[in-house]
Short mmCIF file of C-alpha atoms in Angstrom, two decimals:
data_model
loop_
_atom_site.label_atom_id
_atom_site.label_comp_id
_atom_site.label_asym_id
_atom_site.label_seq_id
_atom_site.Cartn_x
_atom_site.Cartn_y
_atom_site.Cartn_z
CA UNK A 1 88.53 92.97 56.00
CA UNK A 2 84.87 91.90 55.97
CA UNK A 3 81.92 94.34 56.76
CA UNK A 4 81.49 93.14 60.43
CA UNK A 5 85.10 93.89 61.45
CA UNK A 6 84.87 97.49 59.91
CA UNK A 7 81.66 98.04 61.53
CA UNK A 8 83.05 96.61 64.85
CA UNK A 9 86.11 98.84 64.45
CA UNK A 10 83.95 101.94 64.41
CA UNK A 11 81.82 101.39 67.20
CA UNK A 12 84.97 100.72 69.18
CA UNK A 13 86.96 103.30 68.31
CA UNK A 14 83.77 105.74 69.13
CA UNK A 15 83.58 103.51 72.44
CA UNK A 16 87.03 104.46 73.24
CA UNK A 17 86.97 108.07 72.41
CA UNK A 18 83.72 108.21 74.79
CA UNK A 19 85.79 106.51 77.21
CA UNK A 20 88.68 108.68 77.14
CA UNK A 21 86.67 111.96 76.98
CA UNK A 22 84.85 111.44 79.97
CA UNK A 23 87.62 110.19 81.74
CA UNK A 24 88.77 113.33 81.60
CA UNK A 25 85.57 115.03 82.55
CA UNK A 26 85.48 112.75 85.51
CA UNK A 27 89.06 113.67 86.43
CA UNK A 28 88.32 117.31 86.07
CA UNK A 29 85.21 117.42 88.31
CA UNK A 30 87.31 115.29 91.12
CA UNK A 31 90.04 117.70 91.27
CA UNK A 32 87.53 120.64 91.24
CA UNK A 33 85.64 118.79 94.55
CA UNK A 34 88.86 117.71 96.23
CA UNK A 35 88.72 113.88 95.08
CA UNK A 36 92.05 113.40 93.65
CA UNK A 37 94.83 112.75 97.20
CA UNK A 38 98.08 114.08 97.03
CA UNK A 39 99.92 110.63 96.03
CA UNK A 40 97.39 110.55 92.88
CA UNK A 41 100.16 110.63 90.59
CA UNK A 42 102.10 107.18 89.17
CA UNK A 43 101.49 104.05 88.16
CA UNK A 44 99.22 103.16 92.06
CA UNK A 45 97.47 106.95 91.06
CA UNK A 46 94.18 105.76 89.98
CA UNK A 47 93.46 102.92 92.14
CA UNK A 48 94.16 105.54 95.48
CA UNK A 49 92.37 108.21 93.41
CA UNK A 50 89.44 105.52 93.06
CA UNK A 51 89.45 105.06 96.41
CA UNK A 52 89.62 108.19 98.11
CA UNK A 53 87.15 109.48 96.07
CA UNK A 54 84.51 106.94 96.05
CA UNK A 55 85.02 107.07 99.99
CA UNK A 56 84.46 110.95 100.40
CA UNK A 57 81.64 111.24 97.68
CA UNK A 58 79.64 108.18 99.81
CA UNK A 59 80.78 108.43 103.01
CA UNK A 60 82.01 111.59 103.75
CA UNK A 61 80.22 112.31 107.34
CA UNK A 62 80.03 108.43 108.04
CA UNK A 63 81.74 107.48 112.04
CA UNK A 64 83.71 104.87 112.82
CA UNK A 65 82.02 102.04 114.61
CA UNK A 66 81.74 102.86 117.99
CA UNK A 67 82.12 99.38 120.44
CA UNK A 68 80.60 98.33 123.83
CA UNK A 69 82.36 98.90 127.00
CA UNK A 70 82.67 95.21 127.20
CA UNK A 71 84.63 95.06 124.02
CA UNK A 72 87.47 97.09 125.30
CA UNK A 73 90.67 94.92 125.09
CA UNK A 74 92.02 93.39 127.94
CA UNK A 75 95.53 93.83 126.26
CA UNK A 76 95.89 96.53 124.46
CA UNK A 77 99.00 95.89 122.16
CA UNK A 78 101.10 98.85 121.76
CA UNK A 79 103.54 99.02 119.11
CA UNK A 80 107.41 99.62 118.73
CA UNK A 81 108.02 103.31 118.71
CA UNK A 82 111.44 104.80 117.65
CA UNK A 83 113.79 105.46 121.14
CA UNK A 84 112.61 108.30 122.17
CA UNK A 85 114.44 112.12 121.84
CA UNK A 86 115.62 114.19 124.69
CA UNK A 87 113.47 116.69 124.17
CA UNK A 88 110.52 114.31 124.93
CA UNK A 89 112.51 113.18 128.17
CA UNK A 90 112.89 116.69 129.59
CA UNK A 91 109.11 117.18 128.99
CA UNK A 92 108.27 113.48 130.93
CA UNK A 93 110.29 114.08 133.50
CA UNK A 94 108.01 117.29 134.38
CA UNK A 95 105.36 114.99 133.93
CA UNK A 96 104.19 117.38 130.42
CA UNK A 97 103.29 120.14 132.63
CA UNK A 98 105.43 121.65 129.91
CA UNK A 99 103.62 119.91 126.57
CA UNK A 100 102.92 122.42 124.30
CA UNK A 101 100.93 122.11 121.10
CA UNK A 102 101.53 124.67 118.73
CA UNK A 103 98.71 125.29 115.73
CA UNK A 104 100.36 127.59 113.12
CA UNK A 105 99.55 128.17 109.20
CA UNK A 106 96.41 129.21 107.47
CA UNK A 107 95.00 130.23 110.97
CA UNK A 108 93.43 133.81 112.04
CA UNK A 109 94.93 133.50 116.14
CA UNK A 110 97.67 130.75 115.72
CA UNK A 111 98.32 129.11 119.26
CA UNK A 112 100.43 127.25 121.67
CA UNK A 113 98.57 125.35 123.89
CA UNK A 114 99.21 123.16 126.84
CA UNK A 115 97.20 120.03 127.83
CA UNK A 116 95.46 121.68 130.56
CA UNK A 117 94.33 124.18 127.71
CA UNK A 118 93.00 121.11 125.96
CA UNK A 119 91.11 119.92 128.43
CA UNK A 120 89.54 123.02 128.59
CA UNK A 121 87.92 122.21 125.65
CA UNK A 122 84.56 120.11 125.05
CA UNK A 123 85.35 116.85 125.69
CA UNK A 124 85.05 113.83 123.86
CA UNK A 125 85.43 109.71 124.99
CA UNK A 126 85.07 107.00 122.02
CA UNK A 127 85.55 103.62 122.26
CA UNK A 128 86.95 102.84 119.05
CA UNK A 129 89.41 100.07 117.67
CA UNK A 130 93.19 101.03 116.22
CA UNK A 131 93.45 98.81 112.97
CA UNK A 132 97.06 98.64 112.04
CA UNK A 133 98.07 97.62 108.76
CA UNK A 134 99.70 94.90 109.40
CA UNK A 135 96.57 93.35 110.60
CA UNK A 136 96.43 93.14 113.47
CA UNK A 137 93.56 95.59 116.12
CA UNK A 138 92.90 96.46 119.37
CA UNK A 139 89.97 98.43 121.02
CA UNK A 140 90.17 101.02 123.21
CA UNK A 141 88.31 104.14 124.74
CA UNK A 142 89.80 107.12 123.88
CA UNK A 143 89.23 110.52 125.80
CA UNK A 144 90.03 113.33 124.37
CA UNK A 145 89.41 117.26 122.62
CA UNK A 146 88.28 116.81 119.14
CA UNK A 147 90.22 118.36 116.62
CA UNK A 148 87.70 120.39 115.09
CA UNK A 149 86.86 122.62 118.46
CA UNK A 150 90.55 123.64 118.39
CA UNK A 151 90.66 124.36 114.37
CA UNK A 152 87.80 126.70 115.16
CA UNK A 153 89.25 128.28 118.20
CA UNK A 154 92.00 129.41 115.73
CA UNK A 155 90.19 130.74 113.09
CA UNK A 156 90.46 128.26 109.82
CA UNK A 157 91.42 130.63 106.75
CA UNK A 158 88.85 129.72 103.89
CA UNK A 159 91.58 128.41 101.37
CA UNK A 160 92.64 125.23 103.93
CA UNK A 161 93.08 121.93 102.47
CA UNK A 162 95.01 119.75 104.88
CA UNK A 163 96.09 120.02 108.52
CA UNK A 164 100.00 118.36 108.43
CA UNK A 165 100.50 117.06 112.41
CA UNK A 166 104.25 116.33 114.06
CA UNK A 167 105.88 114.38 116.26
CA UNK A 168 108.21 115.21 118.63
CA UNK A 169 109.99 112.91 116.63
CA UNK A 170 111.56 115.03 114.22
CA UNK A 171 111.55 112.12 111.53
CA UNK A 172 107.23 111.72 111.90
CA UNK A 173 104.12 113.53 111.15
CA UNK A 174 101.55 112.86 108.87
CA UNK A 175 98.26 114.68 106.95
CA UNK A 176 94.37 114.38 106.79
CA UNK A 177 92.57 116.75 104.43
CA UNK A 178 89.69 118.88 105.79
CA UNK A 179 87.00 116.30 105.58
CA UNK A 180 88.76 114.02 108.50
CA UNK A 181 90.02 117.40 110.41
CA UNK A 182 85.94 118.39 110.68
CA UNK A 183 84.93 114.75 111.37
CA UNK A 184 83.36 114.65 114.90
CA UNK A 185 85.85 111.50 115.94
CA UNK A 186 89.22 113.04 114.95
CA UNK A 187 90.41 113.26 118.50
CA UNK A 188 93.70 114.94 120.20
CA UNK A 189 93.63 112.13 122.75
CA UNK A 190 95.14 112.65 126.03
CA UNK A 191 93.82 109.88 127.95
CA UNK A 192 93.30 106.30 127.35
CA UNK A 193 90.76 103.89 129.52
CA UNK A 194 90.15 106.16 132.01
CA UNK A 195 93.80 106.79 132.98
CA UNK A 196 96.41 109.34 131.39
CA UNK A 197 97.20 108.14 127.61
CA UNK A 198 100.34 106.17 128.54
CA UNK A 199 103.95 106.87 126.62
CA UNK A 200 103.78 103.67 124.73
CA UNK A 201 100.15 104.64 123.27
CA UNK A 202 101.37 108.15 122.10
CA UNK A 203 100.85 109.66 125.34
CA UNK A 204 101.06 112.61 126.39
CA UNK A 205 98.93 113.69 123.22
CA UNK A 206 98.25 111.68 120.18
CA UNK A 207 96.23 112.44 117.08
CA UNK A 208 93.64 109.66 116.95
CA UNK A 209 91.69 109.04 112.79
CA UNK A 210 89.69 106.25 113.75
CA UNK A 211 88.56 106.21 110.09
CA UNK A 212 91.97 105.73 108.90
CA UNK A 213 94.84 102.72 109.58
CA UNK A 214 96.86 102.89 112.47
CA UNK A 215 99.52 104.78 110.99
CA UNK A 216 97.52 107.49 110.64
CA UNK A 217 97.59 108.02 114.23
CA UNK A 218 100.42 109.70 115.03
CA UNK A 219 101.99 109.67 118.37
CA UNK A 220 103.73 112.55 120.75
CA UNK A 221 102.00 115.56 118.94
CA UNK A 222 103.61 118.86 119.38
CA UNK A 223 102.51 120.88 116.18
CA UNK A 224 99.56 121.16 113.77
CA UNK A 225 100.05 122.63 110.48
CA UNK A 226 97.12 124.15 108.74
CA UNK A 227 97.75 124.51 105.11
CA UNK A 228 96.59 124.67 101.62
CA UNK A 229 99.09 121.86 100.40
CA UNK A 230 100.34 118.86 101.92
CA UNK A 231 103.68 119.49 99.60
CA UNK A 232 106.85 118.69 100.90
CA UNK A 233 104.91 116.29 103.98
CA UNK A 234 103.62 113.84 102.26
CA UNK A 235 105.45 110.58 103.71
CA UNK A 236 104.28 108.52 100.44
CA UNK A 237 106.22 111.04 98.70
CA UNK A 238 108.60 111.98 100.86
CA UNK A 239 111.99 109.11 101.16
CA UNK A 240 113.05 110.76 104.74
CA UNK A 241 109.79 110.34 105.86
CA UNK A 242 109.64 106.94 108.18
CA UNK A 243 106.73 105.69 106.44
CA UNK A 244 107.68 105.80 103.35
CA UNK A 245 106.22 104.41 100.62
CA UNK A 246 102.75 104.17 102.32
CA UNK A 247 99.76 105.37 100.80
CA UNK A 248 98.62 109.19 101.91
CA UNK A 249 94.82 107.94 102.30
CA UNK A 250 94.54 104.86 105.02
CA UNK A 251 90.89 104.39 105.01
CA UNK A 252 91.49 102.41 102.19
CA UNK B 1 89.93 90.24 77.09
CA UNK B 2 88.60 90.35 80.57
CA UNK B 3 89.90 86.72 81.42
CA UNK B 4 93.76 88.09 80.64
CA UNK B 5 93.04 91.26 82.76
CA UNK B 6 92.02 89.09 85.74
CA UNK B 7 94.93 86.89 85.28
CA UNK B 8 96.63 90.05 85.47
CA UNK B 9 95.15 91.35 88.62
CA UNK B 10 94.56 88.16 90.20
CA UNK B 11 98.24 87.38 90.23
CA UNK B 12 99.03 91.48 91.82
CA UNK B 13 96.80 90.71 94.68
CA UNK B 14 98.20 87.49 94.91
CA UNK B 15 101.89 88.47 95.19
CA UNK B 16 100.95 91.61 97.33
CA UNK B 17 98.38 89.79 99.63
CA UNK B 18 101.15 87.47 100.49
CA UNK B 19 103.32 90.03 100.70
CA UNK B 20 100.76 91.88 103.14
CA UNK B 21 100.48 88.43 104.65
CA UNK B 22 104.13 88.07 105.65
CA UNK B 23 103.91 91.28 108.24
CA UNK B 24 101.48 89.36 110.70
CA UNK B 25 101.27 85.50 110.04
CA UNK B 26 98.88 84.91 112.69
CA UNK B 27 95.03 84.76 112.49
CA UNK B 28 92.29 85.55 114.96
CA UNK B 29 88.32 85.27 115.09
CA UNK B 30 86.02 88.27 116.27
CA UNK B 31 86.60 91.71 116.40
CA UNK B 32 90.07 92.12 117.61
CA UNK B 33 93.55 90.20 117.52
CA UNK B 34 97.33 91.13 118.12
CA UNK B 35 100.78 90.00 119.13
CA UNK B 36 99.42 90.09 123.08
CA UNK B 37 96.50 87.14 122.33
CA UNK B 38 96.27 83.67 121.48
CA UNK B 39 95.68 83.63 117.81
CA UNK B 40 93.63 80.82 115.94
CA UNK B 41 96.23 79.70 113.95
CA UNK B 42 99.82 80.70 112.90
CA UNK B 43 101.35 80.28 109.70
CA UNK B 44 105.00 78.97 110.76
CA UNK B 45 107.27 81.65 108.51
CA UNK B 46 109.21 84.80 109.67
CA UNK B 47 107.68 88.39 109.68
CA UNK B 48 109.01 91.56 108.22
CA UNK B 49 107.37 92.94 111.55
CA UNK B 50 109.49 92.38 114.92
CA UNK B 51 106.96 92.41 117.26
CA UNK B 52 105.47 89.20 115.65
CA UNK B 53 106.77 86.15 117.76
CA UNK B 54 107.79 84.02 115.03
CA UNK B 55 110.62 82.22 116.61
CA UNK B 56 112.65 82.94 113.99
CA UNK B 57 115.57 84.69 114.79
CA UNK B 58 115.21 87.26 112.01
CA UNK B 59 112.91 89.63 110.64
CA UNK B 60 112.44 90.10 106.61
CA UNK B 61 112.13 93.63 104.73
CA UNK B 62 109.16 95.11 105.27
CA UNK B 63 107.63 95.87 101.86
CA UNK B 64 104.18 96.58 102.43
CA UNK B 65 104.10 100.34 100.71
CA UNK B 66 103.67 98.97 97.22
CA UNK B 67 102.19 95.71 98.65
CA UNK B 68 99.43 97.66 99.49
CA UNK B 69 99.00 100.21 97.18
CA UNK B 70 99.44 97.41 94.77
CA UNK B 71 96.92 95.09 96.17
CA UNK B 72 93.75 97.94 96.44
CA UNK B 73 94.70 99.07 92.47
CA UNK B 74 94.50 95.32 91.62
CA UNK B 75 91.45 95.06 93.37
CA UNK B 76 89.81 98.08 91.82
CA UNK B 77 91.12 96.27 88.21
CA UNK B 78 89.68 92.74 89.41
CA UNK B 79 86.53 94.89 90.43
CA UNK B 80 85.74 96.94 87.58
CA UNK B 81 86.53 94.19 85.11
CA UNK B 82 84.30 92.04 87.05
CA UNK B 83 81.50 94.41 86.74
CA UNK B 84 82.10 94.35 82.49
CA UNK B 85 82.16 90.51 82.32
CA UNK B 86 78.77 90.01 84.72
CA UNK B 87 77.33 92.51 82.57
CA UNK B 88 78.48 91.53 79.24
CA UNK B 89 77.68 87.88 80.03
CA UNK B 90 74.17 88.81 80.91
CA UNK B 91 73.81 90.77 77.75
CA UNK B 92 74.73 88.12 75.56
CA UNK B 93 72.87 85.41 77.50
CA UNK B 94 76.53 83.85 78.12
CA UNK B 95 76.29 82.31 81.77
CA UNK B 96 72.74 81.07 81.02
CA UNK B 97 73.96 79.28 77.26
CA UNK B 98 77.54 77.98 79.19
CA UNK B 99 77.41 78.17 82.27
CA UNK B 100 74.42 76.88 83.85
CA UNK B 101 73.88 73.01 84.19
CA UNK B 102 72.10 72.13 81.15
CA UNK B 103 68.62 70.46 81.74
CA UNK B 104 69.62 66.59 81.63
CA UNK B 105 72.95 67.70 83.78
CA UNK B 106 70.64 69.20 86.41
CA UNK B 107 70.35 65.86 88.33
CA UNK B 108 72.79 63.94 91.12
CA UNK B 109 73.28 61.35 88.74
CA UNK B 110 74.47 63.42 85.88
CA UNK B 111 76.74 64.96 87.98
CA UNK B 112 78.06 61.83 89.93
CA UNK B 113 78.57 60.62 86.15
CA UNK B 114 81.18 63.31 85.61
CA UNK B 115 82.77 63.15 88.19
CA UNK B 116 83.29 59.68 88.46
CA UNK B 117 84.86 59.88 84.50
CA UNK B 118 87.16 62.52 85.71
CA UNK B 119 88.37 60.43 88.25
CA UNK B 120 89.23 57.33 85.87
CA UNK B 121 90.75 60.48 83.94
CA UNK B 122 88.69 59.62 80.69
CA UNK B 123 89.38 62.27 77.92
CA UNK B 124 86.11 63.57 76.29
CA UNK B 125 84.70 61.52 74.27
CA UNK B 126 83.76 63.24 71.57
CA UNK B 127 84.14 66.84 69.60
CA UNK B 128 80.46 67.93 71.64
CA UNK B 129 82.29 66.90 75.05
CA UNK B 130 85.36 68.95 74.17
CA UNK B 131 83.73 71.95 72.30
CA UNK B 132 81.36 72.95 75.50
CA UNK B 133 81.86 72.93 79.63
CA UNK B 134 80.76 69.72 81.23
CA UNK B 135 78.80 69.87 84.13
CA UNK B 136 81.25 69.90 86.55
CA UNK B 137 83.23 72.52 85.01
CA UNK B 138 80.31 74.81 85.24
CA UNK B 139 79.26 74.60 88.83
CA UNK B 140 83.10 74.96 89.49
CA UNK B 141 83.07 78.00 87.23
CA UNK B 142 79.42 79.75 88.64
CA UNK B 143 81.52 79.23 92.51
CA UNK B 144 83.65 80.79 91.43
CA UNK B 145 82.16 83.78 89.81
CA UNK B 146 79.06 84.06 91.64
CA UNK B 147 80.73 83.25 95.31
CA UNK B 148 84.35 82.89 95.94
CA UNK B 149 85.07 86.65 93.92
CA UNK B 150 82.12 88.31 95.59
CA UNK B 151 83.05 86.73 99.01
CA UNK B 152 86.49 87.82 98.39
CA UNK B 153 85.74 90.91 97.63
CA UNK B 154 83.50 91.24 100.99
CA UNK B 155 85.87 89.76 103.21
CA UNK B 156 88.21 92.13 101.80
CA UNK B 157 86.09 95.41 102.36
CA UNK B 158 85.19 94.30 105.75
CA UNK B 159 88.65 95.38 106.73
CA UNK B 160 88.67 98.75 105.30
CA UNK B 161 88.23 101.27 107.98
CA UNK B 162 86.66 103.37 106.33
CA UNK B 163 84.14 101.25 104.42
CA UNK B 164 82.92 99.53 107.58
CA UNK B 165 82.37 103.79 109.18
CA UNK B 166 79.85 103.48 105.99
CA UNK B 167 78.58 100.10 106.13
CA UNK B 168 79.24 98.45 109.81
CA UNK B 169 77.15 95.49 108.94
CA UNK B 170 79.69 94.08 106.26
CA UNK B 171 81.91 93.57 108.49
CA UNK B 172 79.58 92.89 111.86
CA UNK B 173 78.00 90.06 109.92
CA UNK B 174 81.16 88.53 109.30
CA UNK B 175 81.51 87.82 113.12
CA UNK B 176 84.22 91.21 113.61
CA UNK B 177 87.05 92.37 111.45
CA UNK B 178 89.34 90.02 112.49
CA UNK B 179 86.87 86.81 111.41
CA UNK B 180 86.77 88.93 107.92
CA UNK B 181 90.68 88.78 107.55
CA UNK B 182 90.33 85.12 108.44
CA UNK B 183 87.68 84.53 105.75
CA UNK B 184 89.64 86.70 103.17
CA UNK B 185 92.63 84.35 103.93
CA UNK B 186 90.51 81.10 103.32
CA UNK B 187 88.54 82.56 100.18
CA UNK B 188 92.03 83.07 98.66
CA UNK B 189 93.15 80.03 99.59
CA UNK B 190 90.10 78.76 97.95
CA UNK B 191 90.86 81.04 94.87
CA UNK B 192 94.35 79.61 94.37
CA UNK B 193 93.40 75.80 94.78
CA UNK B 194 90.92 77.08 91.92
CA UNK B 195 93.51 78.36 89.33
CA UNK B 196 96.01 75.27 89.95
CA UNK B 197 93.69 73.18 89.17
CA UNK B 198 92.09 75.40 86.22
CA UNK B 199 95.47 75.83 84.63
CA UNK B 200 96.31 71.98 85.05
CA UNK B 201 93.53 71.08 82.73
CA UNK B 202 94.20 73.82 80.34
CA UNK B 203 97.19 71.99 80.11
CA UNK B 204 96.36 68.13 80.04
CA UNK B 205 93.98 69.22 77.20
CA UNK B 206 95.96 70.80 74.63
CA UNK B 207 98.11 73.69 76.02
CA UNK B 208 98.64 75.46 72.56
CA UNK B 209 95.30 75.03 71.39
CA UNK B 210 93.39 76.19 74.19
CA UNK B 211 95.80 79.06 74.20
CA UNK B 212 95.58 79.76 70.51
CA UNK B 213 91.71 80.22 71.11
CA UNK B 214 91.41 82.28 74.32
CA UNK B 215 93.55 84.68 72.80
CA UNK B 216 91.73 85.17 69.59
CA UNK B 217 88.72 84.23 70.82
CA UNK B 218 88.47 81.57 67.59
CA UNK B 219 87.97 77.77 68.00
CA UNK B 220 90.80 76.13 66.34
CA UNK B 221 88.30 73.58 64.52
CA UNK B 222 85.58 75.70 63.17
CA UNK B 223 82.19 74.50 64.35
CA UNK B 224 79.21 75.27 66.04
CA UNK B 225 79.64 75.56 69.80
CA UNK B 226 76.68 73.50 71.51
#
């Protein structure tokens, strides 16, 4: 062993320890300021924590690109959907007069409202584009009540986290932590290019994240779960969940 | 150290990007594109998605859940890594010593020169040749550091949602986000052709050799480097 090696073997094994120590500073700080997502754990852990976190501490309050009138698709593709339940049937065939969306959890006044409640609410219209991850996109104005206006109508409990949404579809909801749930362009859509949000878009209510992928977006929304853990709903998690295996945080 | 880790990551994002790939083998220009519009280009394989008209008759697994979460940790890797190398190479005066054209190489003629030897295939000529890059190797080497990896990169944030909320002009200037997944495809592409070609030479001049000093960082005949 000459001199140089020992010398260079110091100064990395100080660089490491450095390294490692605030590593752990930095991971203590995100978790303390809500930067580490629910999936953060496993071999994928720190590139979504990475993510996620860089995203929130830069662009927190940032909106989606917003798009001309004459960039609405001509086409809008929707997707396959899963055959739909007879529960959802029942409700169609009354034209949703009977639609209820229920808002339970960390709430003061949980609720049950129907879509004529909703569009009680101020109203929002966004012409945004759906970005599925496959790849492929679409763009779209979306009319709708944003989130936010109904979280406060029910009284948010201080200790919230994450708002878990559901399908009709027993087998489907998803998650967004408080950040997207207070984001101006989180939108319970109900309407779609100036005509009722049809079936095959999610219609007659669907929860819009224009920040987020596609997936993020779910369809036929009956129930919003406020909550201080997204335990137990997390479909990256969760192997009953549909979309399983995908990443909690789709803004990539 | 940092060449290994982006052989590493390179080959993730390779494997998942194709992967990723395989759910919608069609490519569009401008802002949006889908199953319902004529696409630029197809690639002719079958889709783990079944709304994709392939005209095959079958659809393949869809395995995009670690695909993806694969391909944005492999990123963050190739990133990071990135950042230590551009740094480190500054530091030490690295890309300026080996990697910039020399003075005499700066010219048309110095380059035609080399290229013309490589295409009668001439071996170098001498211990020199061998012991530093040629001219040719380090424009090919300063593309690829300096452009194809940053472009990559670019194309690759433009289709992040939530990174174009933050920064619409990435992917604006890019002509939409569909023209950035095009790009991303073709930088790739670009990137691939690269490392063929990179790890054919490695091995038409000396496989073990080479080998022996990337991975301990020692030339195998001890001398200068000029």
């Amino acid at each position: 062993m000459s001199k140089i090696s020992r010398r260079k073997f110091v100064t990395a094994g100080l660089a490491a320890t450095a390294g490692v120590s605030s590593l752990a500073v930095a991971a203590n700080l995100a978790k303390r300021y809500g930067l580490v997502p629910p999936d953060s754990s496993g071999i994928y852990g720190p590139g979504e924590t990475l993510t996620y976190a860089a995203q929130r501490l830069l662009a927190r309050h940032s909106l989606a690109r917003e798009f001309p009138r004459s960039m609405i698709s001509k086409v809008p593709f929707a997707n396959s959907i899963a055959p739909l339940n007879d529960a959802f049937k029942r409700l169609q065939a009354g034209a949703f007069a009977d639609w209820r969306l229920s808002i339970d959890g960390l709430v003061a006044r949980p609720a049950s409202l129907s879509l004529a409640d909703l569009r009680s609410f101020p109203v929002r219209r966004q012409i945004t584009e759906v970005v599925c991850e496959e790849g492929w996109s679409y763009v779209a104005e979306w009319i709708g009540t944003p989130l936010f206006e109904v979280l406060k109508a029910c009284g948010v409990l201080p200790h919230a986290r994450y708002v878990v949404y559901f399908s009709i579809d027993p087998d489907w909801w998803e998650s967004i932590d408080m950040a997207d749930t207070q984001h101006p362009q989180t939108l319970l859509a109900w309407s779609m290019n100036d005509g009722d949000l049809p079936v095959a878009f999610g219609g007659p209510l669907r929860l819009r994240v224009p920040r987020q992928l596609g997936y993020k977006s779910v369809k036929f929304v009956t129930r919003l779960m406020v909550s201080d853990s997204p335990k137990g709903f997390v479909s990256a998690l969760d192997p009953k969940s549909p979309n399983f295996g995908y990443a909690w945080y789709a803004g990539i | 150290m940092t060449h290994w880790i982006t052989v590493i990551s390179f080959i993730a994002l390779l494997v998942s990007g194709v992967e990723i790939l395989i759910s919608h083998p069609r490519f569009y220009w401008g802002e949006v594109g889908n199953s319902g519009t004529p696409p630029l280009f197809k690639i002719p394989i079958p889709s783990s998605r079944a709304t994709v008209p392939t005209g095959y008759g079958y659809v393949l697994p869809d395995q995009n859940g670690w695909s993806r979460y694969l391909h944005f940790e492999a990123a963050w890797v190739l990133v990071l890594t990135g950042l230590v190398y551009i740094i480190s190479g500054l530091w030490t005066r690295h890309f300026r010593k080996n990697l910039f054209p020399a003075p005499a190489d700066r010219k048309w003629r110095a380059f035609r020169s080399v290229v013309a030897k490589h295409l009668r295939l001439a071996a170098a000529e001498n211990e020199a040749d061998s012991r530093s890059y040629n001219v040719l190797q380090r424009v090919t080497y300063l593309l690829v550091i300096f452009v194809l990896v940053p472009l990559v990169i670019w194309t690759g944030l433009a289709m992040s949602p939530g990174f174009n909320a933050a920064v619409p002009w990435a992917v604006n200037s890019l002509g939409g986000r569909q023209s950035a997944r095009t790009l991303h495809f073709f930088v790739s592409l670009s990137l691939v052709l690269f490392l063929v070609v990179h790890v054919a030479m490695v091995v038409l001049t000396g496989f073990a050799s080479r080998m022996r000093e990337m991975i301990t960082g020692v030339a195998a005949v001890p001398q200068e480097r000029t």
